[in-house]
Amino acid sequence: MADVRDIMELDQPVTPELTKEAILGADKNKKRLFNAGQKVSKRPEGMHREVFALLYNDNKDAPPLFPSDTSNGYKQTKIKLGMRKPRKWEWMSFTNPARSDNTLFYHWRRPSDETKEYPFAKFNKKIDIPIYTDAEYNQHLTTEGWSRQETDHMMDLARRFDMRFIIIADRYDTEKFPKRTVEEIKDRYYKVCGILAKLTNKKMYTYDADHEKRRKEQLKRLYERTPEQIEEEQFLIGELKKIEARKKERERKTQDLQKLISQADNQGETPRKADKKLPKKKITNPSRPSRVDTSHILQAVETAGIKFPDYKNSGVSLRSQRMKLPASVGQKKTKGIEQMLQDMGMELNPTPSEEICQSFNELRSDMVLLMELKSALGTCEFELQSLRHQYEALNPGKTLTIPAQLLTAGNEQEAVKIGEIIDVVGSPGTPSGI
Amino acid sequence: MSGMLYGGDEIGALVFDPGHHSLRVGYAQEDTPKAEIPAIVGVAPDGGPKLEPEVKVEGSGGSSSSINASQPPTSAAAWKYYIDTTFLHTPRQNMELHPYMKDGMIENWDFFEKVIDYSYAKIIQSESEYHPVLFSESPWNQRPKREKLMEIMFEKYKVPAFFLVKNAALAAFANGRSTALVIDSGATHTSAVPVLDGYVISNAVVKSPLGGDYLVLRARELLEAQGIDLTPASMIASKEVVRDKDKAKYVKKPISFAPTNSWMAYMSKRTIQDFQQTVLQVSETPYEERVASAVPAVHYEFPTGYHQDFSSERFRLAEGLFDHAMLGAGYIASTSAGMCDVDVRPALYSSVVLTGGNSLVQGFSDRLSRDLSLRTPGSMRLKMIAANGTVERRFGAWVGGSILASIGTFQQMWVSMQEYQESGKVQIDRKCP
Ligand SMILES: Nc1ncnc2c1ncn2[C@@H]1O[C@H](COP(=O)(O)OP(=O)(O)O)[C@@H](O)[C@H]1O
């Protein structure tokens, strides 16, 4: 702080530094002295700050030649031998307030500590175990199955073993009293405590012996599983995970399918209607839900097929560039497109005239759509079959007849159907010349 | 106070850890016991004039143990007692050896007191009334014996304070646990003891009689069947170097009398123990002749100078500790855990503490951890804690006692002389759970 003030050439009164003493308010005199000292060593006019700092620093010892840490944080002070008289230790007697008798023990201690209390006595903590009078017992605590003697014995053990119920059960006097389980003892103990607490309006604890018993029984069974059982469990858990994974996969596929269907419904219309619809919408005030709907459909259209990047805004480019398949089209689909193009006897890279370019891209987009539809159809069929099996498994003896229109009967028909679909789906913008 | 930082407060207490193999004695807060005294007492009729040379102090470690006491009713003659290795290992006329332990508990109190006398006189070298005493005991110690021990310590030795802790709990403390399943493999037995918060769950203690002595027994059978001479080193004056498997050539010490049978048995047991500690190994998987014989053999030379290689026998002998269907170490461990409340089982399995001298047999811990992992419920974590050092393993309970007796917060636990005088010995069960 002082340095900064020096650099700024400010001449402000020195604010007291924040030290432990300052906070505690102690050593006020020293502080003043310190401040006074600082005032004395004021930097002469024209002397460089650095030079001054070398001559006078805070603690006014010789300026360091080498950066060193003089605080006693790291440097260990050497033991000064023979400089002072060592403090005495004496073998002396002591009494321990934690003991109920006044037995004297002996230990080494500094005579100066003699008057102090035995330092370990404060660790002598005792748990409060409630006590009851005869009247209290007779009035409130009698129960079936527990005699007064046994209750006394149990409370005594609880006191001796600081409520370690497992040890209490272990040391229970089974000659005089019946053998008790840990739960029985705990139950009785907490009942007694609860009743006594109620009498004095203290906090009371409840203990559910039955629940405890069941919990322990279960725990025991858990621990006593054989390795085979554990293995089986692991196996089953693995299977369950697999089933769940398959279910998720199927759900995903169903969603894809739905997307495709909505696309198939819309794709045919979009290019044509796009021009009409939009102005229409502008006229009829568009309600929010409908807008959401269209955007949803649009999105579906975008995601299926191939989305070719828009080159219009990206400066000069070759038109052939527009025919390049984007990276989002996977290897498998690229292969499929090539295959289909070959089957149709078409070039893989036709001359990219404006028209060809657009049509070619649309064709390939449709091809991808076709492939996706095919695989979706496969999924549907699989699901249909598995549902049928499930149905038959759940209703033995019955068979589920699937309506014919849901079945793809033969290969020929399928081919026709797909052809139809393509016809339906095929974008009308495609010039018939190709 | 620096003691506060570590929670330690040393009050000059002593720790005794009686075992079948030996009694461990020392000061609390030290790393190792001052002495390990064999749990056996030699008794011979006192030969009167012979007394003088025996009493003289010989060197540093072993000083004379002759503590005269008249054996009460049987005979009027004075008896002389021989305690500790140096005195036991010398052949003496008519010296019979007697163990004083049985089943992990003190059986013969007269002999036991002789050993305690010896400990105070020669090892502690201080008066008993200045030092509180912490004793270890086996988890199945009986109430009359606990009371008797307390009585002896207060009445005879006038100790200022006394405490008794189960050795399994101490072994757990020594390994930094207060909750553990302690597997203690000693001389006469191997036991699995669940410890919860420093308290032994006594109804779930499982023990098997397969310990170091069982290995000695099997090894003795094998060696005797091979006709190997087990004459102890202290009977041999000189020996010659012989070739592998050649008959030993040695000269016996000139002794005018025949040593007693009990002495010979004890000494040959020591010999076999050494053999067992150097040679035996537990194989990692259940014993298979083919696997075992592929492991390089171990060469061993007996005190007589006879030496030979031992290969698959090493494994076959040690296998006895594990292959028993009901008594194998892995079995008793899992049985013991299975007898505990389900809620504590995971804690037990996750800290299985291995202690006791016999667990030092090579490969013991690996095999135990394998056997136990086969029996551990699949969802539980199994962790074995076995101190690496020989000393820590053999003296596990003693080290735990040394730690416990020098903890500041423990000092309120002692049964003091005053309490003893007020309430007598019956309070032992209340005070030392
Ligand atoms: N390094 C070792 N290798 C193999 N066994 C050992 C080793 N050290 C000790 N033992 C065996 O351990 C047993 C003693 O174990 P210990 O825990 O001291 O028994 P206890 O607690 O009953 O006195 C003896 O049988 C001994 O042979």
Coordinates of N, CA and C in Angstrom, one line a residue, chain A residues 158-256:
Chain A
A158 N -27.1 -51.8 30.4 CA -27.1 -50.7 29.4 C -26.1 -49.6 29.9
R159 N -26.1 -49.4 31.2 CA -25.3 -48.4 31.8 C -23.8 -48.8 31.7
R160 N -23.6 -50.1 32.0 CA -22.2 -50.6 32.0 C -21.6 -50.6 30.6
F161 N -22.4 -50.9 29.7 CA -21.8 -51.1 28.3 C -22.3 -49.9 27.4
D162 N -22.7 -48.8 28.0 CA -23.0 -47.6 27.3 C -24.0 -47.9 26.1
M163 N -25.0 -48.7 26.4 CA -26.0 -49.0 25.4 C -25.5 -49.7 24.1
R164 N -24.4 -50.4 24.3 CA -24.0 -51.3 23.2 C -24.8 -52.6 23.2
F165 N -25.9 -52.6 22.5 CA -26.9 -53.6 22.7 C -26.4 -55.0 22.4
I166 N -25.5 -55.0 21.4 CA -25.0 -56.3 21.0 C -24.2 -57.0 22.1
I167 N -23.4 -56.1 22.8 CA -22.6 -56.6 24.0 C -23.6 -56.9 25.1
I168 N -24.6 -56.1 25.3 CA -25.5 -56.4 26.4 C -26.2 -57.7 26.2
A169 N -26.6 -58.0 24.9 CA -27.2 -59.3 24.7 C -26.2 -60.4 24.9
D170 N -24.9 -60.1 24.6 CA -23.8 -61.1 24.8 C -23.6 -61.4 26.3
R171 N -23.6 -60.4 27.1 CA -23.3 -60.6 28.5 C -24.6 -60.8 29.4
Y172 N -25.7 -61.0 28.7 CA -26.9 -61.1 29.5 C -26.9 -62.3 30.4
D173 N -27.4 -62.2 31.6 CA -27.4 -63.3 32.5 C -28.4 -64.3 32.1
T174 N -28.0 -65.3 31.4 CA -29.0 -66.3 30.9 C -29.3 -67.3 31.9
E175 N -28.6 -67.3 33.0 CA -28.9 -68.3 34.0 C -30.1 -67.9 34.8
K176 N -30.2 -66.6 35.1 CA -31.3 -66.1 35.9 C -32.5 -65.8 35.0
F177 N -32.2 -65.3 33.8 CA -33.3 -64.8 32.9 C -33.3 -65.5 31.6
P178 N -34.4 -65.5 30.9 CA -34.4 -66.2 29.6 C -33.5 -65.5 28.6
K179 N -33.1 -66.2 27.6 CA -32.2 -65.7 26.6 C -33.0 -64.6 25.8
R180 N -32.4 -63.5 25.6 CA -33.1 -62.4 24.8 C -32.3 -62.1 23.6
T181 N -33.0 -61.7 22.6 CA -32.3 -61.2 21.4 C -32.0 -59.8 21.5
V182 N -31.2 -59.3 20.7 CA -30.8 -57.9 20.7 C -32.1 -57.0 20.5
E183 N -33.0 -57.5 19.7 CA -34.2 -56.7 19.4 C -35.1 -56.6 20.6
E184 N -35.2 -57.7 21.3 CA -36.1 -57.8 22.5 C -35.5 -56.8 23.5
I185 N -34.2 -56.8 23.7 CA -33.6 -56.0 24.7 C -33.8 -54.5 24.3
K186 N -33.5 -54.2 23.1 CA -33.7 -52.8 22.6 C -35.1 -52.4 22.8
D187 N -36.0 -53.2 22.4 CA -37.4 -52.9 22.5 C -37.8 -52.5 23.9
R188 N -37.4 -53.4 24.8 CA -37.8 -53.1 26.2 C -37.1 -51.8 26.7
Y189 N -35.8 -51.7 26.3 CA -35.1 -50.5 26.8 C -35.8 -49.2 26.3
Y190 N -36.1 -49.2 25.0 CA -36.7 -48.0 24.5 C -38.1 -47.7 25.0
K191 N -38.8 -48.8 25.3 CA -40.1 -48.7 25.8 C -40.0 -48.0 27.2
V192 N -39.1 -48.6 28.0 CA -38.9 -48.0 29.4 C -38.5 -46.5 29.3
C193 N -37.6 -46.3 28.4 CA -37.1 -44.9 28.2 C -38.3 -44.0 27.8
G194 N -39.0 -44.5 26.8 CA -40.1 -43.7 26.3 C -41.2 -43.4 27.3
I195 N -41.5 -44.4 28.1 CA -42.5 -44.1 29.2 C -42.0 -43.1 30.2
L196 N -40.7 -43.3 30.6 CA -40.2 -42.3 31.5 C -40.1 -40.9 30.9
A197 N -39.8 -40.9 29.6 CA -39.6 -39.6 29.0 C -41.0 -38.9 28.9
K198 N -42.0 -39.7 28.7 CA -43.3 -39.1 28.6 C -43.7 -38.5 29.9
L199 N -43.4 -39.2 31.0 CA -43.7 -38.7 32.4 C -43.1 -37.4 32.6
T200 N -41.9 -37.2 32.1 CA -41.2 -35.9 32.3 C -41.2 -35.0 31.2
N201 N -42.1 -35.3 30.2 CA -42.2 -34.5 29.0 C -40.9 -34.3 28.3
K202 N -40.1 -35.3 28.2 CA -38.8 -35.1 27.4 C -39.0 -35.8 26.0
K203 N -38.0 -35.6 25.2 CA -38.0 -36.1 23.9 C -38.0 -37.7 24.0
M204 N -38.8 -38.3 23.3 CA -38.7 -39.8 23.4 C -38.5 -40.4 22.0
Y205 N -37.8 -41.6 22.1 CA -37.5 -42.3 20.8 C -38.4 -43.5 20.7
T206 N -38.7 -43.8 19.5 CA -39.5 -45.1 19.4 C -38.6 -46.1 18.6
Y207 N -38.9 -47.3 19.0 CA -38.1 -48.4 18.4 C -39.0 -49.4 17.8
D208 N -38.9 -49.7 16.6 CA -39.8 -50.7 16.0 C -39.1 -52.0 15.9
A209 N -39.3 -52.9 16.9 CA -38.6 -54.1 17.0 C -38.9 -55.0 15.8
D210 N -40.2 -55.1 15.4 CA -40.6 -55.9 14.3 C -39.8 -55.6 13.1
H211 N -39.8 -54.3 12.8 CA -39.2 -53.8 11.6 C -37.7 -54.1 11.6
E212 N -37.1 -53.9 12.8 CA -35.7 -54.2 12.9 C -35.4 -55.7 12.6
K213 N -36.3 -56.5 13.2 CA -36.1 -58.0 13.1 C -36.2 -58.4 11.6
R214 N -37.2 -57.7 10.9 CA -37.3 -58.1 9.5 C -36.1 -57.6 8.7
R215 N -35.7 -56.4 9.1 CA -34.5 -55.8 8.4 C -33.3 -56.7 8.5
K216 N -33.1 -57.2 9.7 CA -31.9 -58.1 10.0 C -32.1 -59.4 9.3
E217 N -33.3 -59.9 9.2 CA -33.5 -61.1 8.6 C -33.2 -61.0 7.1
Q218 N -33.6 -59.9 6.5 CA -33.3 -59.7 5.1 C -31.8 -59.5 4.9
L219 N -31.2 -58.7 5.8 CA -29.7 -58.5 5.7 C -29.0 -59.9 5.7
K220 N -29.5 -60.7 6.6 CA -28.8 -62.0 6.8 C -29.0 -62.8 5.5
R221 N -30.2 -62.7 4.9 CA -30.4 -63.5 3.7 C -29.5 -62.9 2.6
L222 N -29.3 -61.6 2.6 CA -28.5 -61.0 1.6 C -27.1 -61.5 1.7
Y223 N -26.6 -61.5 3.0 CA -25.2 -62.0 3.2 C -25.0 -63.5 2.9
E224 N -26.1 -64.2 3.1 CA -25.9 -65.7 3.0 C -26.2 -66.2 1.6
R225 N -26.2 -65.3 0.6 CA -26.4 -65.8 -0.7 C -25.1 -66.6 -1.1
T226 N -25.4 -67.7 -1.9 CA -24.3 -68.5 -2.3 C -23.7 -67.8 -3.6
P227 N -22.4 -68.2 -3.9 CA -21.8 -67.6 -5.1 C -22.7 -67.8 -6.3
E228 N -23.3 -69.0 -6.4 CA -24.2 -69.2 -7.6 C -25.3 -68.2 -7.7
Q229 N -25.9 -68.0 -6.5 CA -27.0 -67.0 -6.5 C -26.6 -65.6 -6.9
I230 N -25.4 -65.3 -6.4 CA -24.9 -63.9 -6.8 C -24.7 -63.9 -8.3
E231 N -24.1 -65.0 -8.8 CA -23.8 -65.0 -10.2 C -25.1 -64.9 -11.0
E232 N -26.1 -65.7 -10.5 CA -27.4 -65.6 -11.2 C -28.0 -64.2 -11.3
E233 N -27.8 -63.6 -10.1 CA -28.4 -62.2 -10.0 C -27.7 -61.3 -11.0
Q234 N -26.3 -61.4 -11.0 CA -25.6 -60.6 -11.9 C -26.0 -60.9 -13.4
F235 N -26.2 -62.1 -13.7 CA -26.6 -62.5 -15.0 C -28.0 -61.9 -15.4
L236 N -28.9 -62.0 -14.4 CA -30.2 -61.4 -14.7 C -30.2 -59.9 -14.9
I237 N -29.4 -59.3 -14.0 CA -29.2 -57.8 -14.2 C -28.7 -57.5 -15.6
G238 N -27.7 -58.3 -16.0 CA -27.2 -58.0 -17.4 C -28.2 -58.2 -18.4
E239 N -29.0 -59.2 -18.3 CA -30.1 -59.5 -19.2 C -31.1 -58.3 -19.3
L240 N -31.5 -57.9 -18.1 CA -32.4 -56.8 -18.0 C -31.9 -55.5 -18.7
K241 N -30.6 -55.3 -18.5 CA -30.0 -54.1 -19.2 C -30.1 -54.3 -20.7
K242 N -29.9 -55.5 -21.1 CA -29.9 -55.7 -22.6 C -31.3 -55.5 -23.1
I243 N -32.3 -56.0 -22.4 CA -33.7 -55.8 -22.8 C -34.0 -54.3 -22.9
E244 N -33.6 -53.6 -21.8 CA -33.9 -52.2 -21.8 C -33.3 -51.5 -23.0
A245 N -32.0 -51.9 -23.3 CA -31.3 -51.3 -24.4 C -32.1 -51.5 -25.7
R246 N -32.6 -52.8 -25.9 CA -33.3 -53.1 -27.1 C -34.6 -52.3 -27.2
K247 N -35.3 -52.1 -26.0 CA -36.5 -51.4 -26.0 C -36.3 -50.0 -26.5
K248 N -35.2 -49.4 -26.0 CA -34.9 -48.0 -26.3 C -34.6 -47.9 -27.8
E249 N -33.9 -48.9 -28.3 CA -33.5 -48.9 -29.7 C -34.8 -48.9 -30.6
R250 N -35.8 -49.8 -30.1 CA -37.0 -49.9 -30.9 C -37.8 -48.6 -30.8
E251 N -37.8 -48.0 -29.6 CA -38.5 -46.7 -29.5 C -37.9 -45.7 -30.4
R252 N -36.6 -45.7 -30.5 CA -36.0 -44.7 -31.4 C -36.4 -44.9 -32.8
K253 N -36.4 -46.2 -33.2 CA -36.8 -46.5 -34.6 C -38.2 -46.1 -34.9
T254 N -39.1 -46.3 -33.9 CA -40.5 -46.0 -34.1 C -40.6 -44.5 -34.3
Q255 N -39.8 -43.7 -33.5 CA -39.8 -42.3 -33.7 C -39.4 -41.9 -35.1
D256 N -38.3 -42.5 -35.5 CA -37.8 -42.2 -36.8 C -38.8 -42.5 -37.9

